Amino acid sequence: MTEFWLISAPGEKTCQQTWEKMMTATTRPNTLSTNHKFNIPDLKVGTLDVLVGLSDELAKLDSFVESVVKKVAQYMADVLEDSRDKVQENLLANGVDLITYVTRFQWDMAKYPIKQSLKNISEIISKQVSQIDNDLKTRASAYNNLKGNLQNLERKNAGSLLTRSLADIVKRENFVLDSEYLITLLVVVPKANYPDWYKTYETLAEMVVPRSTELLFEDQDCGLFSVTLFRKAIDDFKHKARENKFTVRDFQYNEEEMKADKDEMTRLSTDKKKQFGPLVRWLKVNFSEAFIAWIHIKALRVFVESVLRYGLPVNFQAMLLQPNKKNMKKLREVLSELYKHLDSSAAIIDASMDIPGLNLSQQEYYPYVYYKIDCNLFDFK
């Protein structure tokens, strides 16, 4: 279970008392959750107007940053292809797994200096994550293009004999080349029709070279036969072949074109291998950056909402709870009982009512500050 509840409650005489009260309520007699203090530094408060505006902006930024984190994680899974089971070990934050990072969260003073205003810090994060989002689009587009071109070539070299490339099947000696009168055609014949082919191919047109057919290749359903005839009999032969369920492939032996195709396949395959390592490294680094930014956004939201709800001076304890899955309902009840005194109106407000200024119908409302952090978003099987 990697869902966390990030909550805050006002300090009693001290913040330590708030922490101890919550610990007692959630761990005795039964352990309803595993709890951690969530350290938020002394940030600049600013004016009430700014805080109210920032509260809405941070909600949007939270959703945006979360979406970028998910996109980077999902693209990591796409790029690793057959090694998807290794995705989780590549999704780290500051070199540690996500649960460890969240439960031991420390504000990054270097990236997000607390001497800056809250608005400035949110703008730093917004700019940083927007850059990651744009870079991801550019890199993904280039890699997907390369991968798509390679897959198209690979598809050409696989599949049914009716559609696949024949360049890696046929050889120069299978053809009569440079003849003014003769030409070699390639014909796809269903396996069940082999006897018919051998019996009739010489009579499908007037000028077929006797005993000129050769089976060059077979797949599960069909065989590829060569046959040599006079050029002026091509149309008649194709027409009669079609009537007999034999398919003449439109193919001309051209060594230069075939070599160009093979060279292109080699080039694309080499390019993909070259780009794979740097791309995975970029995804690892930028997943970490985006996830760290996301948790800092959560910290900012807790700070802003706590000041708006509990007032000044700043005096609240932020706490991270990891609920036991079986006890989530009970935990919610215990917290509501513990903190119901914080908001007497909470007991009488029906969340389904549409009250101007209170956007309750969009989300659950609790008397304490509450945000969910769901690390299950990044579980890949």
Coordinates of C-alpha atoms in Angstrom, one line a residue:
M1 CA 0.0 0.0 0.0
T2 CA 1.8 3.2 -1.1
E3 CA -0.9 5.7 -0.6
F4 CA -0.1 8.5 1.9
W5 CA -2.3 11.1 3.6
L6 CA -0.4 14.3 4.1
I7 CA -2.3 16.2 6.9
S8 CA -1.7 19.1 9.2
A9 CA -3.3 20.2 12.5
P10 CA -2.6 23.4 14.6
G11 CA 0.0 23.2 17.3
E12 CA -1.3 22.6 20.8
K13 CA 1.0 24.2 23.4
T14 CA 3.8 22.8 21.2
C15 CA 3.7 21.1 17.8
Q16 CA 5.2 18.0 19.5
Q17 CA 2.0 17.7 21.5
T18 CA -0.1 17.7 18.3
W19 CA 2.2 15.0 16.9
E20 CA 1.9 12.8 20.1
K21 CA -1.9 13.2 20.2
M22 CA -2.2 12.0 16.6
M23 CA 0.2 9.1 17.2
T24 CA -1.8 8.0 20.3
A25 CA -5.1 8.2 18.4
T26 CA -3.9 6.2 15.3
T27 CA -1.7 3.6 17.0
R28 CA -3.5 2.6 20.2
P29 CA -5.0 0.2 20.8
N30 CA -4.6 -0.8 17.1
T31 CA -2.2 0.5 14.5
L32 CA -4.3 2.2 11.9
S33 CA -1.4 3.9 10.0
T34 CA 2.4 4.2 9.9
N35 CA 3.2 7.9 10.7
H36 CA 6.0 10.3 9.9
K37 CA 6.6 13.9 10.7
F38 CA 6.7 15.9 7.5
N39 CA 9.2 18.7 7.8
I40 CA 8.2 22.0 6.2
P41 CA 10.6 24.9 6.8
D42 CA 9.6 28.5 7.9
L43 CA 8.4 29.9 4.6
K44 CA 7.5 33.5 3.9
V45 CA 3.8 34.0 4.5
G46 CA 3.0 37.1 2.5
T47 CA -0.4 38.7 2.5
L48 CA -3.8 37.0 2.9
D49 CA -4.8 38.0 -0.7
V50 CA -1.7 36.4 -2.1
L51 CA -2.3 33.2 -0.1
V52 CA -5.9 32.9 -1.3
G53 CA -4.8 33.4 -5.0
L54 CA -1.9 31.0 -4.5
S55 CA -4.1 28.3 -3.0
D56 CA -5.9 28.0 -6.4
E57 CA -2.8 28.3 -8.5
L58 CA -1.0 25.6 -6.4
A59 CA -4.0 23.2 -7.0
K60 CA -3.6 23.6 -10.7
L61 CA 0.2 23.3 -10.5
D62 CA -0.2 20.1 -8.4
S63 CA -2.3 18.5 -11.1
F64 CA 0.1 19.6 -13.9
V65 CA 3.2 18.4 -12.1
E66 CA 1.6 15.1 -11.2
S67 CA 0.6 14.6 -14.9
V68 CA 4.2 15.2 -16.0
V69 CA 5.6 12.8 -13.4
K70 CA 3.2 10.1 -14.7
K71 CA 4.1 10.9 -18.3
V72 CA 7.8 10.5 -17.7
A73 CA 7.2 7.2 -15.8
Q74 CA 4.9 5.9 -18.5
Y75 CA 7.4 6.8 -21.2
M76 CA 10.2 5.0 -19.2
A77 CA 8.0 1.9 -19.3
D78 CA 7.4 2.3 -23.1
V79 CA 11.2 2.8 -23.8
L80 CA 12.2 -0.2 -21.7
E81 CA 9.8 -2.4 -23.8
D82 CA 10.6 -6.0 -22.8
S83 CA 12.3 -4.9 -19.6
R84 CA 9.2 -3.3 -18.1
D85 CA 9.9 -5.2 -14.9
K86 CA 12.9 -2.9 -14.4
V87 CA 10.9 0.3 -14.5
Q88 CA 10.4 0.5 -10.8
E89 CA 14.1 0.3 -10.0
N90 CA 14.7 3.2 -12.4
L91 CA 12.0 5.4 -10.8
L92 CA 13.9 7.0 -7.9
A93 CA 13.9 10.4 -6.3
N94 CA 17.3 11.7 -5.2
G95 CA 18.7 8.2 -5.6
V96 CA 16.2 6.5 -3.2
D97 CA 12.9 4.8 -3.8
L98 CA 9.8 7.0 -3.7
I99 CA 8.4 5.8 -0.4
T100 CA 11.8 6.5 1.3
Y101 CA 11.9 10.0 -0.3
V102 CA 8.4 10.9 0.8
T103 CA 8.7 9.5 4.4
R104 CA 12.1 11.3 4.9
F105 CA 11.2 14.4 3.0
Q106 CA 13.6 17.3 3.5
W107 CA 13.1 20.7 1.8
D108 CA 15.7 21.3 -0.9
M109 CA 17.0 24.7 0.1
A110 CA 19.3 25.0 -3.0
K111 CA 16.6 24.4 -5.6
Y112 CA 13.8 26.3 -3.8
P113 CA 15.3 29.0 -1.5
I114 CA 13.0 29.7 1.3
K115 CA 14.0 33.4 1.3
Q116 CA 12.0 33.7 -1.9
S117 CA 8.3 34.4 -1.7
L118 CA 5.8 31.5 -2.0
K119 CA 4.7 32.8 -5.4
N120 CA 8.3 32.8 -6.6
I121 CA 9.0 29.3 -5.4
S122 CA 5.8 28.0 -7.2
E123 CA 6.9 29.8 -10.3
I124 CA 10.4 28.2 -10.1
I125 CA 8.7 24.8 -9.9
S126 CA 6.3 25.6 -12.7
K127 CA 9.1 26.8 -15.0
Q128 CA 11.3 23.7 -14.2
V129 CA 8.5 21.2 -14.8
S130 CA 7.2 22.9 -17.9
Q131 CA 10.8 22.6 -19.3
I132 CA 10.8 18.9 -18.5
D133 CA 7.4 18.5 -20.2
N134 CA 8.6 20.2 -23.3
D135 CA 11.9 18.3 -23.5
L136 CA 10.0 15.0 -23.0
K137 CA 7.7 15.9 -26.0
T138 CA 10.8 16.6 -28.2
R139 CA 12.8 13.6 -27.1
A140 CA 9.8 11.2 -27.3
S141 CA 8.9 12.5 -30.7
A142 CA 12.4 11.9 -32.1
Y143 CA 12.7 8.4 -30.5
N144 CA 9.2 7.3 -31.5
N145 CA 9.9 8.4 -35.1
L146 CA 13.1 6.4 -35.2
K147 CA 11.4 3.4 -33.5
G148 CA 8.3 3.7 -35.9
N149 CA 10.5 3.7 -39.0
L150 CA 12.5 0.7 -37.7
Q151 CA 9.2 -1.2 -36.9
N152 CA 7.9 -0.4 -40.4
L153 CA 11.0 -1.9 -42.0
E154 CA 10.9 -4.9 -39.6
R155 CA 7.2 -5.5 -40.5
K156 CA 8.1 -5.4 -44.2
N157 CA 10.6 -8.3 -43.5
A158 CA 8.0 -10.4 -41.6
G159 CA 4.5 -11.5 -42.0
S160 CA 2.8 -13.2 -45.0
L161 CA 4.6 -13.9 -48.3
L162 CA 1.8 -12.0 -50.0
T163 CA 3.0 -8.7 -48.5
R164 CA 6.4 -9.0 -46.9
S165 CA 9.6 -7.8 -48.4
L166 CA 11.4 -10.5 -50.5
A167 CA 14.8 -8.9 -50.4
D168 CA 16.3 -11.2 -47.7
I169 CA 14.7 -14.4 -49.3
V170 CA 15.8 -14.3 -53.0
K171 CA 19.3 -14.4 -54.5
R172 CA 20.7 -13.2 -57.7
E173 CA 21.0 -16.8 -59.1
N174 CA 17.2 -17.2 -58.7
F175 CA 16.6 -14.9 -61.7
V176 CA 17.2 -14.6 -65.4
L177 CA 18.7 -11.1 -65.6
D178 CA 19.6 -8.7 -68.4
S179 CA 17.6 -10.7 -71.0
E180 CA 15.8 -8.9 -73.7
Y181 CA 13.2 -11.7 -74.0
L182 CA 13.0 -13.6 -70.8
I183 CA 11.9 -12.6 -67.3
T184 CA 11.6 -14.4 -63.9
L185 CA 8.4 -13.9 -61.9
L186 CA 7.8 -14.7 -58.3
V187 CA 4.6 -16.5 -57.4
V188 CA 3.0 -17.1 -54.0
V189 CA 1.1 -20.5 -53.9
P190 CA -1.0 -21.8 -51.0
K191 CA 0.5 -25.0 -49.7
A192 CA -2.6 -26.9 -50.5
N193 CA -2.3 -25.8 -54.1
Y194 CA 1.3 -27.1 -54.7
P195 CA 0.2 -30.0 -56.9
D196 CA -2.0 -27.7 -59.0
W197 CA 0.9 -25.4 -59.5
Y198 CA 3.3 -28.0 -60.6
K199 CA 0.7 -29.5 -63.0
T200 CA -0.4 -26.2 -64.5
Y201 CA 2.2 -23.5 -64.4
E202 CA 3.7 -24.3 -67.8
T203 CA 0.3 -23.9 -69.4
L204 CA -0.8 -20.7 -67.7
A205 CA 0.6 -18.8 -70.8
E206 CA 2.0 -19.8 -74.2
M207 CA 5.6 -19.0 -73.6
V208 CA 6.6 -20.4 -70.1
V209 CA 10.0 -22.0 -70.0
P210 CA 9.4 -25.7 -69.2
R211 CA 10.7 -27.0 -65.8
S212 CA 11.7 -23.5 -64.9
T213 CA 9.9 -23.3 -61.5
E214 CA 11.7 -23.6 -58.2
L215 CA 10.5 -23.4 -54.6
L216 CA 12.5 -20.6 -53.0
F217 CA 10.9 -20.2 -49.6
E218 CA 8.0 -21.4 -47.4
D219 CA 6.1 -19.9 -44.5
Q220 CA 3.2 -21.5 -42.6
D221 CA 0.6 -21.1 -45.3
C222 CA 2.3 -20.5 -48.6
G223 CA 5.4 -21.1 -50.8
L224 CA 7.3 -18.7 -53.0
F225 CA 8.0 -20.1 -56.4
S226 CA 10.1 -18.7 -59.3
V227 CA 9.0 -19.2 -62.9
T228 CA 10.7 -18.0 -66.1
L229 CA 8.7 -16.9 -69.2
F230 CA 8.9 -14.6 -72.2
R231 CA 8.2 -11.0 -71.4
K232 CA 5.3 -10.7 -73.9
A233 CA 3.4 -13.5 -72.0
I234 CA 3.5 -11.6 -68.6
D235 CA -0.1 -10.2 -68.7
D236 CA -1.6 -13.6 -69.8
F237 CA 0.3 -15.4 -67.2
K238 CA -0.7 -13.0 -64.4
H239 CA -4.4 -13.2 -65.4
K240 CA -4.5 -17.0 -65.5
A241 CA -2.5 -17.3 -62.3
R242 CA -5.0 -15.1 -60.5
E243 CA -7.9 -17.4 -61.7
N244 CA -6.0 -20.4 -60.2
K245 CA -5.4 -18.6 -56.8
F246 CA -1.7 -18.1 -57.5
T247 CA -0.5 -14.6 -56.6
V248 CA 2.3 -13.0 -58.8
R249 CA 4.3 -10.7 -56.6
D250 CA 5.3 -7.3 -58.1
F251 CA 9.0 -7.7 -57.7
Q252 CA 12.1 -6.7 -59.7
Y253 CA 15.5 -7.8 -58.6
N254 CA 17.6 -4.7 -57.9
E255 CA 20.7 -5.2 -55.8
E256 CA 21.2 -1.5 -55.1
E257 CA 17.6 -1.0 -53.8
M258 CA 17.9 -4.2 -51.7
K259 CA 21.2 -3.1 -50.2
A260 CA 19.8 0.4 -49.5
D261 CA 16.9 -1.2 -47.5
K262 CA 19.3 -3.4 -45.5
D263 CA 21.6 -0.4 -44.9
E264 CA 18.6 1.6 -43.7
M265 CA 17.6 -1.1 -41.3
T266 CA 21.1 -1.4 -39.9
R267 CA 21.4 2.4 -39.6
L268 CA 18.0 2.7 -37.8
S269 CA 18.8 -0.2 -35.5
T270 CA 22.2 1.3 -34.6
D271 CA 20.7 4.8 -34.0
K272 CA 18.0 3.3 -31.7
K273 CA 20.7 1.5 -29.7
K274 CA 22.8 4.7 -29.5
Q275 CA 19.8 6.8 -28.3
F276 CA 18.4 4.3 -25.9
G277 CA 21.1 4.7 -23.1
P278 CA 21.1 8.5 -23.0
L279 CA 17.3 8.6 -23.2
V280 CA 16.8 6.2 -20.3
R281 CA 19.4 8.3 -18.3
W282 CA 17.5 11.5 -19.1
L283 CA 14.2 9.9 -18.1
K284 CA 15.7 8.7 -14.8
V285 CA 17.1 12.2 -14.0
N286 CA 14.0 14.1 -15.0
F287 CA 11.6 11.7 -13.3
S288 CA 13.5 12.3 -10.1
E289 CA 13.4 16.1 -10.7
A290 CA 9.6 16.1 -11.4
F291 CA 8.8 13.8 -8.5
I292 CA 10.8 16.0 -6.1
A293 CA 9.1 19.1 -7.5
W294 CA 5.7 17.4 -7.0
I295 CA 6.3 16.6 -3.3
H296 CA 7.5 20.2 -2.8
I297 CA 4.2 21.4 -4.3
K298 CA 2.4 19.2 -1.7
A299 CA 4.5 20.9 1.0
L300 CA 3.6 24.3 -0.3
R301 CA -0.1 23.5 -0.4
V302 CA 0.0 22.2 3.2
F303 CA 1.7 25.4 4.3
V304 CA -0.6 27.8 2.5
E305 CA -3.8 25.9 3.5
S306 CA -2.7 25.6 7.1
V307 CA -2.1 29.3 7.4
L308 CA -5.4 30.1 5.7
R309 CA -7.3 27.7 8.0
Y310 CA -5.4 28.0 11.3
G311 CA -4.3 31.6 11.1
L312 CA -1.2 33.4 12.2
P313 CA 1.3 33.2 13.8
V314 CA 2.3 30.0 11.8
N315 CA 1.9 27.1 14.2
F316 CA 1.0 23.7 12.8
Q317 CA 2.4 20.2 12.5
A318 CA 2.5 18.5 9.1
M319 CA 2.2 14.7 9.3
L320 CA 2.4 12.0 6.8
L321 CA 0.2 8.9 7.4
Q322 CA 0.5 5.7 5.5
P323 CA -2.9 4.0 6.2
N324 CA -3.2 0.3 6.7
K325 CA -5.5 -0.7 3.8
K326 CA -8.0 -2.6 6.0
N327 CA -8.3 0.2 8.4
M328 CA -8.7 3.2 6.1
K329 CA -12.4 3.9 7.1
K330 CA -11.6 3.6 10.8
L331 CA -8.6 5.9 10.4
R332 CA -10.8 8.5 8.7
E333 CA -13.3 8.3 11.6
V334 CA -10.5 8.6 14.2
L335 CA -9.1 11.7 12.5
S336 CA -12.5 13.3 12.2
E337 CA -13.2 12.7 15.9
L338 CA -9.7 14.0 16.8
Y339 CA -10.0 17.2 14.8
K340 CA -13.7 17.9 14.7
H341 CA -13.2 20.9 17.0
L342 CA -11.2 22.6 14.3
D343 CA -14.2 23.3 12.2
S344 CA -17.7 23.4 13.8
S345 CA -19.2 24.1 10.4
A346 CA -17.9 20.8 8.9
A347 CA -20.5 18.9 10.9
I348 CA -23.4 20.8 9.4
I349 CA -22.2 21.3 5.8
D350 CA -23.5 18.7 3.3
A351 CA -20.7 18.2 0.7
S352 CA -23.4 17.7 -2.0
M353 CA -24.7 21.3 -1.5
D354 CA -23.5 23.9 -3.9
I355 CA -22.5 26.8 -1.7
P356 CA -20.8 29.8 -3.5
G357 CA -17.2 30.1 -2.5
L358 CA -17.0 26.6 -1.1
N359 CA -16.0 24.1 -3.8
L360 CA -17.0 21.0 -1.7
S361 CA -18.7 19.0 -4.3
Q362 CA -15.4 18.6 -6.3
Q363 CA -13.6 16.9 -3.4
E364 CA -14.0 15.5 0.1
Y365 CA -13.9 18.0 2.9
Y366 CA -12.2 17.4 6.2
P367 CA -11.7 19.7 9.3
Y368 CA -8.0 19.2 9.0
V369 CA -5.7 20.0 6.0
Y370 CA -5.5 16.9 3.9
Y371 CA -3.8 15.9 0.6
K372 CA -3.3 12.5 -0.9
I373 CA 0.0 11.3 -2.3
D374 CA -0.4 8.1 -4.3
C375 CA 2.8 6.4 -5.3
N376 CA 0.7 3.6 -6.9
L377 CA 0.6 5.9 -9.9
F378 CA 4.0 4.6 -10.8
D379 CA 3.6 0.8 -10.3
F380 CA 4.3 -1.0 -13.6
K381 CA 4.0 -4.7 -14.0

